[in-house]
Coordinates of C-alpha atoms and ligand atoms in Angstrom, one line a residue:
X1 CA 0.0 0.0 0.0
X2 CA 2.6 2.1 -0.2
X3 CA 1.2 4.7 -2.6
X4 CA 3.8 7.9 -3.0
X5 CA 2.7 10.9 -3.4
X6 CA 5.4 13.0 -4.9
X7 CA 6.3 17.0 -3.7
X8 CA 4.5 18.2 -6.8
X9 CA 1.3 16.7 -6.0
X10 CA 1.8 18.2 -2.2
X11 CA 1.3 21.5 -4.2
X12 CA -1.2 23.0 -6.5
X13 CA -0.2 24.0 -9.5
X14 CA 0.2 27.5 -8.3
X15 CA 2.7 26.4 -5.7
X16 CA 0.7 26.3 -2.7
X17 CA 0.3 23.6 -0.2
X18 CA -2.5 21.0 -0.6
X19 CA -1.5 17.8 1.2
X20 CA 1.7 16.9 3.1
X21 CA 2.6 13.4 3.2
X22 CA 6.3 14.0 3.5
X23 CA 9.1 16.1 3.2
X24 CA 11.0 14.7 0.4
X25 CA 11.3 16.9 -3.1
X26 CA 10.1 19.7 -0.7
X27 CA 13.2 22.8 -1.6
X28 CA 14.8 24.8 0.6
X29 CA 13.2 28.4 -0.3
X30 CA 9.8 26.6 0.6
X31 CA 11.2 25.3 3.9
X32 CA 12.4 28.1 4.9
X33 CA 9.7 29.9 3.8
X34 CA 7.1 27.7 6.3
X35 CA 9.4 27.8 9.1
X36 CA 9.4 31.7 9.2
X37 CA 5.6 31.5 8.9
X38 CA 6.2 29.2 12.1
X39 CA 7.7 31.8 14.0
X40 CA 5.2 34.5 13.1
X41 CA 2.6 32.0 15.6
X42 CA 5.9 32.0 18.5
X43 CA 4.8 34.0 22.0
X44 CA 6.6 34.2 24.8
X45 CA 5.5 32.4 28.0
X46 CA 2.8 34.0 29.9
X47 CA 1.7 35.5 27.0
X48 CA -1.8 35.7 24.8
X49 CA -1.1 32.4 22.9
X50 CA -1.2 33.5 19.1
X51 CA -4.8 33.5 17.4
X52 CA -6.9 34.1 14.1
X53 CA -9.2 33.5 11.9
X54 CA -7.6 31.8 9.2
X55 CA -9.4 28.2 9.1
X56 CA -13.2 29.9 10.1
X57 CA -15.5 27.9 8.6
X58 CA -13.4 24.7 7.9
X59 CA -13.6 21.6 9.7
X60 CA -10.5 20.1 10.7
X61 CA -10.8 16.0 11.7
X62 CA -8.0 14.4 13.4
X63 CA -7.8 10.7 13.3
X64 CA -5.0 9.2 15.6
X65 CA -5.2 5.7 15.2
X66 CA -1.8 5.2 17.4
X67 CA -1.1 7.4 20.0
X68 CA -0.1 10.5 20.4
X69 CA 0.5 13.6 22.9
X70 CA 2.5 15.9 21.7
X71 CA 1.3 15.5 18.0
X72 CA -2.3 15.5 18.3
X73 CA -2.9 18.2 20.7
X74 CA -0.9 20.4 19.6
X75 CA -2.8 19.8 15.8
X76 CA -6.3 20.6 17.9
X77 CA -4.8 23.3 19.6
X78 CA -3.8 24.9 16.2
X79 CA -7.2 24.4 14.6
X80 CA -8.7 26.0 17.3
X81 CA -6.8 28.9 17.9
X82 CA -7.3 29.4 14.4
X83 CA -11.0 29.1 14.4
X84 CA -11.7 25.9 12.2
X85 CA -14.6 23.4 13.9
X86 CA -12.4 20.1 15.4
X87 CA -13.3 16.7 15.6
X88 CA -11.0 13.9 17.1
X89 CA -11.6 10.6 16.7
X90 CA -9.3 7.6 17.6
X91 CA -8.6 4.4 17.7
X92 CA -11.4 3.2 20.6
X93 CA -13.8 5.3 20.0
X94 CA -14.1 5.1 15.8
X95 CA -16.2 2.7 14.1
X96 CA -12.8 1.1 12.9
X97 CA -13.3 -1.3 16.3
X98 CA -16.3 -2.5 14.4
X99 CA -14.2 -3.5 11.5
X100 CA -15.2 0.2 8.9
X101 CA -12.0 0.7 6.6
X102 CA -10.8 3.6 7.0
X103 CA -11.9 4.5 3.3
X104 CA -15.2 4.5 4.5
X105 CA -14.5 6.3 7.9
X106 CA -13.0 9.5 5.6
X107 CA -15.9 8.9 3.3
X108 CA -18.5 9.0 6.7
X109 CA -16.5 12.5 7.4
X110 CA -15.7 13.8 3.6
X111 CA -19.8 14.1 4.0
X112 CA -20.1 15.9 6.8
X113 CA -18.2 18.7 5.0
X114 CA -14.3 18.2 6.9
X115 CA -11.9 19.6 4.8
X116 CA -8.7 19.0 6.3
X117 CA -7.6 14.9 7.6
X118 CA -4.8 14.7 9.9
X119 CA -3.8 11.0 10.1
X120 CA -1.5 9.6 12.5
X121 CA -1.9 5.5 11.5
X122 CA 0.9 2.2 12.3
X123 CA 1.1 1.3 8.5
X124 CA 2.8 2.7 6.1
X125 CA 0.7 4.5 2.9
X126 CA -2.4 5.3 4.7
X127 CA -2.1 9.2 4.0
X128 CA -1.1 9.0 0.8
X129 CA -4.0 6.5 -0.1
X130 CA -6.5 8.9 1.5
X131 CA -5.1 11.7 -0.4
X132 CA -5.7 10.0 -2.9
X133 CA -9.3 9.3 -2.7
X134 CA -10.8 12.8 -1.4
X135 CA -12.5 15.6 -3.3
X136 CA -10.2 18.0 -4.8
X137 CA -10.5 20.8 -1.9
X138 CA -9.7 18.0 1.0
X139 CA -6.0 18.6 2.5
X140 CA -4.4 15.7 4.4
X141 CA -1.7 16.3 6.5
X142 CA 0.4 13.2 7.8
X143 CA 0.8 13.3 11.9
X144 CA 3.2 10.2 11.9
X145 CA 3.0 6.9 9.3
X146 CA 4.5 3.8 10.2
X147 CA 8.1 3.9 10.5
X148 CA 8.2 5.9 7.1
X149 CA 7.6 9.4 7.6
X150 CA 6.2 12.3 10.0
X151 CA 6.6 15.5 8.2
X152 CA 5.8 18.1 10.9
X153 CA 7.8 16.5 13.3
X154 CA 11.3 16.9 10.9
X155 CA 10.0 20.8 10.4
X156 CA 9.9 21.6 14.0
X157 CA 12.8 19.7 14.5
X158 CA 14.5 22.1 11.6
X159 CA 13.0 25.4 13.2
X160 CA 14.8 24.3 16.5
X161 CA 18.1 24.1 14.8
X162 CA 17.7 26.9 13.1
X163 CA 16.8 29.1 16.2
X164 CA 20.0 27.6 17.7
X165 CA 22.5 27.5 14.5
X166 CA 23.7 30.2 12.4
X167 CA 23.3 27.9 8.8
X168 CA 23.1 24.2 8.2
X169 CA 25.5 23.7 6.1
X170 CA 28.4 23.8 8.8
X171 CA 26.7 21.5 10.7
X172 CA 27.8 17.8 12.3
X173 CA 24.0 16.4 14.1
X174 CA 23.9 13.1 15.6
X175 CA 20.7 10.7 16.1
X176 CA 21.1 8.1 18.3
X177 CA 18.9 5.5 19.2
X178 CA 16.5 3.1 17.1
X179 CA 16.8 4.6 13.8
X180 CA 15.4 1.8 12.4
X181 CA 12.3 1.8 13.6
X182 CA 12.0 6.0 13.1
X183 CA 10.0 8.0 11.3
X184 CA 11.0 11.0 13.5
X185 CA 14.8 10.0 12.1
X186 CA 13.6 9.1 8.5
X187 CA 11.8 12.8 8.2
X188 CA 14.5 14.8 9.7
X189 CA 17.5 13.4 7.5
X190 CA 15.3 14.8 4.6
X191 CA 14.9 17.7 5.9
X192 CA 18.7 18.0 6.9
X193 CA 19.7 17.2 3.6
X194 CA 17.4 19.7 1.5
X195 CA 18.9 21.8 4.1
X196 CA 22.2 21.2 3.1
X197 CA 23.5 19.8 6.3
X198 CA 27.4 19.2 6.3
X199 CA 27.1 16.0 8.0
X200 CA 24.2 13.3 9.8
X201 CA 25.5 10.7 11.7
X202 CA 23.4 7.8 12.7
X203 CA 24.3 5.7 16.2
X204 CA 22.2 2.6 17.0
X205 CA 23.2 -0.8 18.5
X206 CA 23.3 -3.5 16.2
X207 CA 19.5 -4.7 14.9
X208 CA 18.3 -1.2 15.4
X209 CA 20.3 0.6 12.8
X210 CA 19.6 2.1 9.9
X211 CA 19.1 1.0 6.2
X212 CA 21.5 2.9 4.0
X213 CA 18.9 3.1 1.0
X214 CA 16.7 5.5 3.6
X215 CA 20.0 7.3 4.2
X216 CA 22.4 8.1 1.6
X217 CA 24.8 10.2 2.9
X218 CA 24.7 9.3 6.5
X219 CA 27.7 8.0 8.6
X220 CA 26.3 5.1 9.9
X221 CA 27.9 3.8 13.4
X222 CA 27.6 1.5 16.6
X223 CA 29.9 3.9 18.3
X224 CA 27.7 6.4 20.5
X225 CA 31.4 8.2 21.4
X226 CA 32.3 8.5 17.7
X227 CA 28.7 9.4 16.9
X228 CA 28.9 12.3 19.6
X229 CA 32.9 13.8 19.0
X230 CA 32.5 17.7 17.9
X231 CA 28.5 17.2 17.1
X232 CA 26.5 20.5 16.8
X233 CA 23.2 18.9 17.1
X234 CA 22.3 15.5 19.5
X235 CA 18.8 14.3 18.8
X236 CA 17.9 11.5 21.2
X237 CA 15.3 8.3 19.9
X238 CA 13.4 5.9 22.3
X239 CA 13.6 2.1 21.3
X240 CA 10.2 2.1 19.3
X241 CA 9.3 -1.0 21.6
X242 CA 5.3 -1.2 19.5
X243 CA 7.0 -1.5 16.1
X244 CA 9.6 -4.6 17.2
X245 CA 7.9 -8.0 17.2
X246 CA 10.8 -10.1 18.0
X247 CA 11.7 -8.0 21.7
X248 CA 13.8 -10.7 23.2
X249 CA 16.7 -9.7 21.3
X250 CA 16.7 -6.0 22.6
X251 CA 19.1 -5.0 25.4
X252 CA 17.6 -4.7 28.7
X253 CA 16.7 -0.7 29.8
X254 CA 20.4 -0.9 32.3
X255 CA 22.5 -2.2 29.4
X256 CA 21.1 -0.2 26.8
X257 CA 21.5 3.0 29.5
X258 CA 24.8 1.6 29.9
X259 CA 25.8 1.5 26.5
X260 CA 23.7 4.8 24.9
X261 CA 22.0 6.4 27.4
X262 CA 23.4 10.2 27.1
X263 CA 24.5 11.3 30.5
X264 CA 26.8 14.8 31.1
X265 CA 29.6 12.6 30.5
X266 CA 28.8 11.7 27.2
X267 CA 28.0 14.8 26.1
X268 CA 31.0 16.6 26.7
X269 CA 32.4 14.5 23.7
X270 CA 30.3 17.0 21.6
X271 CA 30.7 20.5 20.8
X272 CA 30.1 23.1 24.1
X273 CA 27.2 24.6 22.8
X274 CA 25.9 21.3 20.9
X275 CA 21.7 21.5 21.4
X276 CA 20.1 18.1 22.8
X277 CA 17.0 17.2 21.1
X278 CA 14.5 14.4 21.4
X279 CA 10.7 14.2 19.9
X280 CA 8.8 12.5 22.9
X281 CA 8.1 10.4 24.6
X282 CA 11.2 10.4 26.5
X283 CA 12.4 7.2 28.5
X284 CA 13.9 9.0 30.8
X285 CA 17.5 7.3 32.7
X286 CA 17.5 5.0 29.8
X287 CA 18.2 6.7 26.2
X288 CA 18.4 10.3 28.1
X289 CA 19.5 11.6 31.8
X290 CA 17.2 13.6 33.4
X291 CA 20.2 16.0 34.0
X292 CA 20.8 16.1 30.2
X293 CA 17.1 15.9 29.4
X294 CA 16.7 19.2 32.2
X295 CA 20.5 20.5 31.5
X296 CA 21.1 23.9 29.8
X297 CA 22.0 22.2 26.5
X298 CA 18.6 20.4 25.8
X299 CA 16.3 22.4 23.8
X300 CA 13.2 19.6 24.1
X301 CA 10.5 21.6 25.2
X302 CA 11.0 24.7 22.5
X303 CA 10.8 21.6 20.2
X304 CA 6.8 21.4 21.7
X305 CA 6.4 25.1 21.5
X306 CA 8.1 25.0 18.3
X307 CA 5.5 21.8 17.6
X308 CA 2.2 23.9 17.8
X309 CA 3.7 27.0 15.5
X310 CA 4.7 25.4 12.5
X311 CA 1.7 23.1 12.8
X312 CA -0.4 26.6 12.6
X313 CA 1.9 27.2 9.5
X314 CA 1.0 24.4 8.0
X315 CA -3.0 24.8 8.8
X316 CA -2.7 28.4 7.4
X317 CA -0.8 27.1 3.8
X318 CA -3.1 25.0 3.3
X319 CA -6.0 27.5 3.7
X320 CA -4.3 30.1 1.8
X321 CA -4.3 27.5 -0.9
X322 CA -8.1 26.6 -0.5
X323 CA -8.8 30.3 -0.5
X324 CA -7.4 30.3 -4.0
X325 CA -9.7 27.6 -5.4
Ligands
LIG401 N1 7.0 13.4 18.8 C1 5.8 12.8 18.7 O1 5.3 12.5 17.6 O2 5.1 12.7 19.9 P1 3.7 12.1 20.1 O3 3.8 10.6 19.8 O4 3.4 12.3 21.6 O5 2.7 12.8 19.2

């Protein structure tokens, strides 16, 4: 099932954003383009959170059929603070328990007039099937697909750096953990490398690493101290525990803490002013300390704050694209 949906038909044929599925074929000038529109939704804390009008009158319908924190409440939050009507259905309480495809669960909604899907799903192809099927003014956005790709994620991920980091191009980032398993790793080395990024290095124990035909130009290593020498960037990945059938042969949580947990030790083999990153969930004491997770060089919850912004962003492309039609 593993439709693809390529960056052209992301965009209308007058540039603006329909559906996004993934980052890949996505350019530069257009990211950078979205993640200044990000910071255009950034307050401070304490402040008014930012609010408009933009999606009045749409109805935005997010379906998280695995969970989510992080990635579906900052999507509601978006719609709401920019004025669309939300529904959230899920896993237990959709009729998909009853055995309805999800075909027929976007048809059930396409005819209560949503316009905009966000679809977080375990198996791979689901939002580019469904972007496939709906009406011409429908917009699906991909929350997280499989181990394959979650699009917002690698932009707010890029907005973070780019907040911390004069240009990408000089750049050395690190992600350690179960890159095999990732689709937070899988969407962030495409957007490093339509960034330009000098270098990605990839750290994972053996049977968790990843496949060089998903990463090109990567270093791929087992060595977490080689991984981490002079990197600018440190992105941290849980062991995707859900996605691995055979779980006998994983480490337990001491050895793998042991052997790539990032303490303050660890991370004085990187640069001094190298960011620490990781999506969430966090296991905390096993792939990060709770120092380094708490510690002045972790940037983890501007990636949050930096999580609702550019998913505004994205709700507000899309619209200025429907508002075209
Ligand atoms: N980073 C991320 O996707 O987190 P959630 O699974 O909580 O949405």
């Amino acid at each position: 099932m593993d439709e693809e949906i390529t960056a052209s038909e992301q965009l209308t044929s007058n540039g603006q954003l329909r559906h996004l599925l993934n980052l890949k074929g996505l350019d530069q000038p257009w990211i950078q383009e979205i993640l200044s529109q990000s910071e255009h939704y950034l307050r401070k804390p304490g402040e008014v959170p930012a609010r408009d009008d933009s999606l009045a009158g749409r109805t935005v319908a997010n379906l998280f059929f695995e969970a989510s924190t992080r990635t579906r409440a900052s999507f509601e939050l978006a719609a709401k603070r920019m004025s669309a009507d939300v529904l959230n259905l899920d896993v237990n309480t959709s009729s998909r328990i009853k055995g309805e495809s999800i075909l027929d669960t976007i048809y059930t909604l396409q005819a209560m007039q949503a316009d905009v899907f966000v679809i977080r799903d375990a198996s791979a192809g689901i939002p580019a099937l469904i972007a496939s099927k709906v009406d011409p003014h429908i917009s699906v956005l991909n929350a997280g697909e499989a181990d394959v790709s979650h699009p917002t994620q690698g932009l707010l991920d890029l907005l973070t750096i780019r907040q911390h980091k004069d240009n990408f191009e000089n750049l050395v980032v690190t992600i350690i953990g179960d890159i095999a398993h990732s689709r937070v790793a899988r969407s962030a080395s495409e957007g490093l490398r339509i960034m330009g990024t000098r270098e990605l290095r990839l750290v994972s124990p053996s049977g968790l690493q990843a496949s060089p035909e998903y990463y090109p130009d990567a270093v791929i290593t087992e060595d977490m101290n080689a991984g981490l020498e002079g990197a600018d960037v440190i992105m941290m990945l849980r062991i995707q525990r859900e996605r691995i059938k055979e779980k006998t042969s994983l480490m337990t949580d001491h050895e793998y803490r042991k052997r790539y947990g990032l303490t303050k030790d660890r991370l004085k083999l990187a640069r001094p002013d190298a960011i620490v990153m990781h999506p969430g969930p966090m296991n905390r004491d096993v792939e990060i300390s709770g120092k380094v997770a708490d510690g002045p060089q972790s940037v983890i919850t501007q990636q949050v704050t930096n999580g609702l912004a550019v998913r505004m962003a994205i709700l507000a492309a899309i619209s200025s694209g429907k508002s075209q039609q």
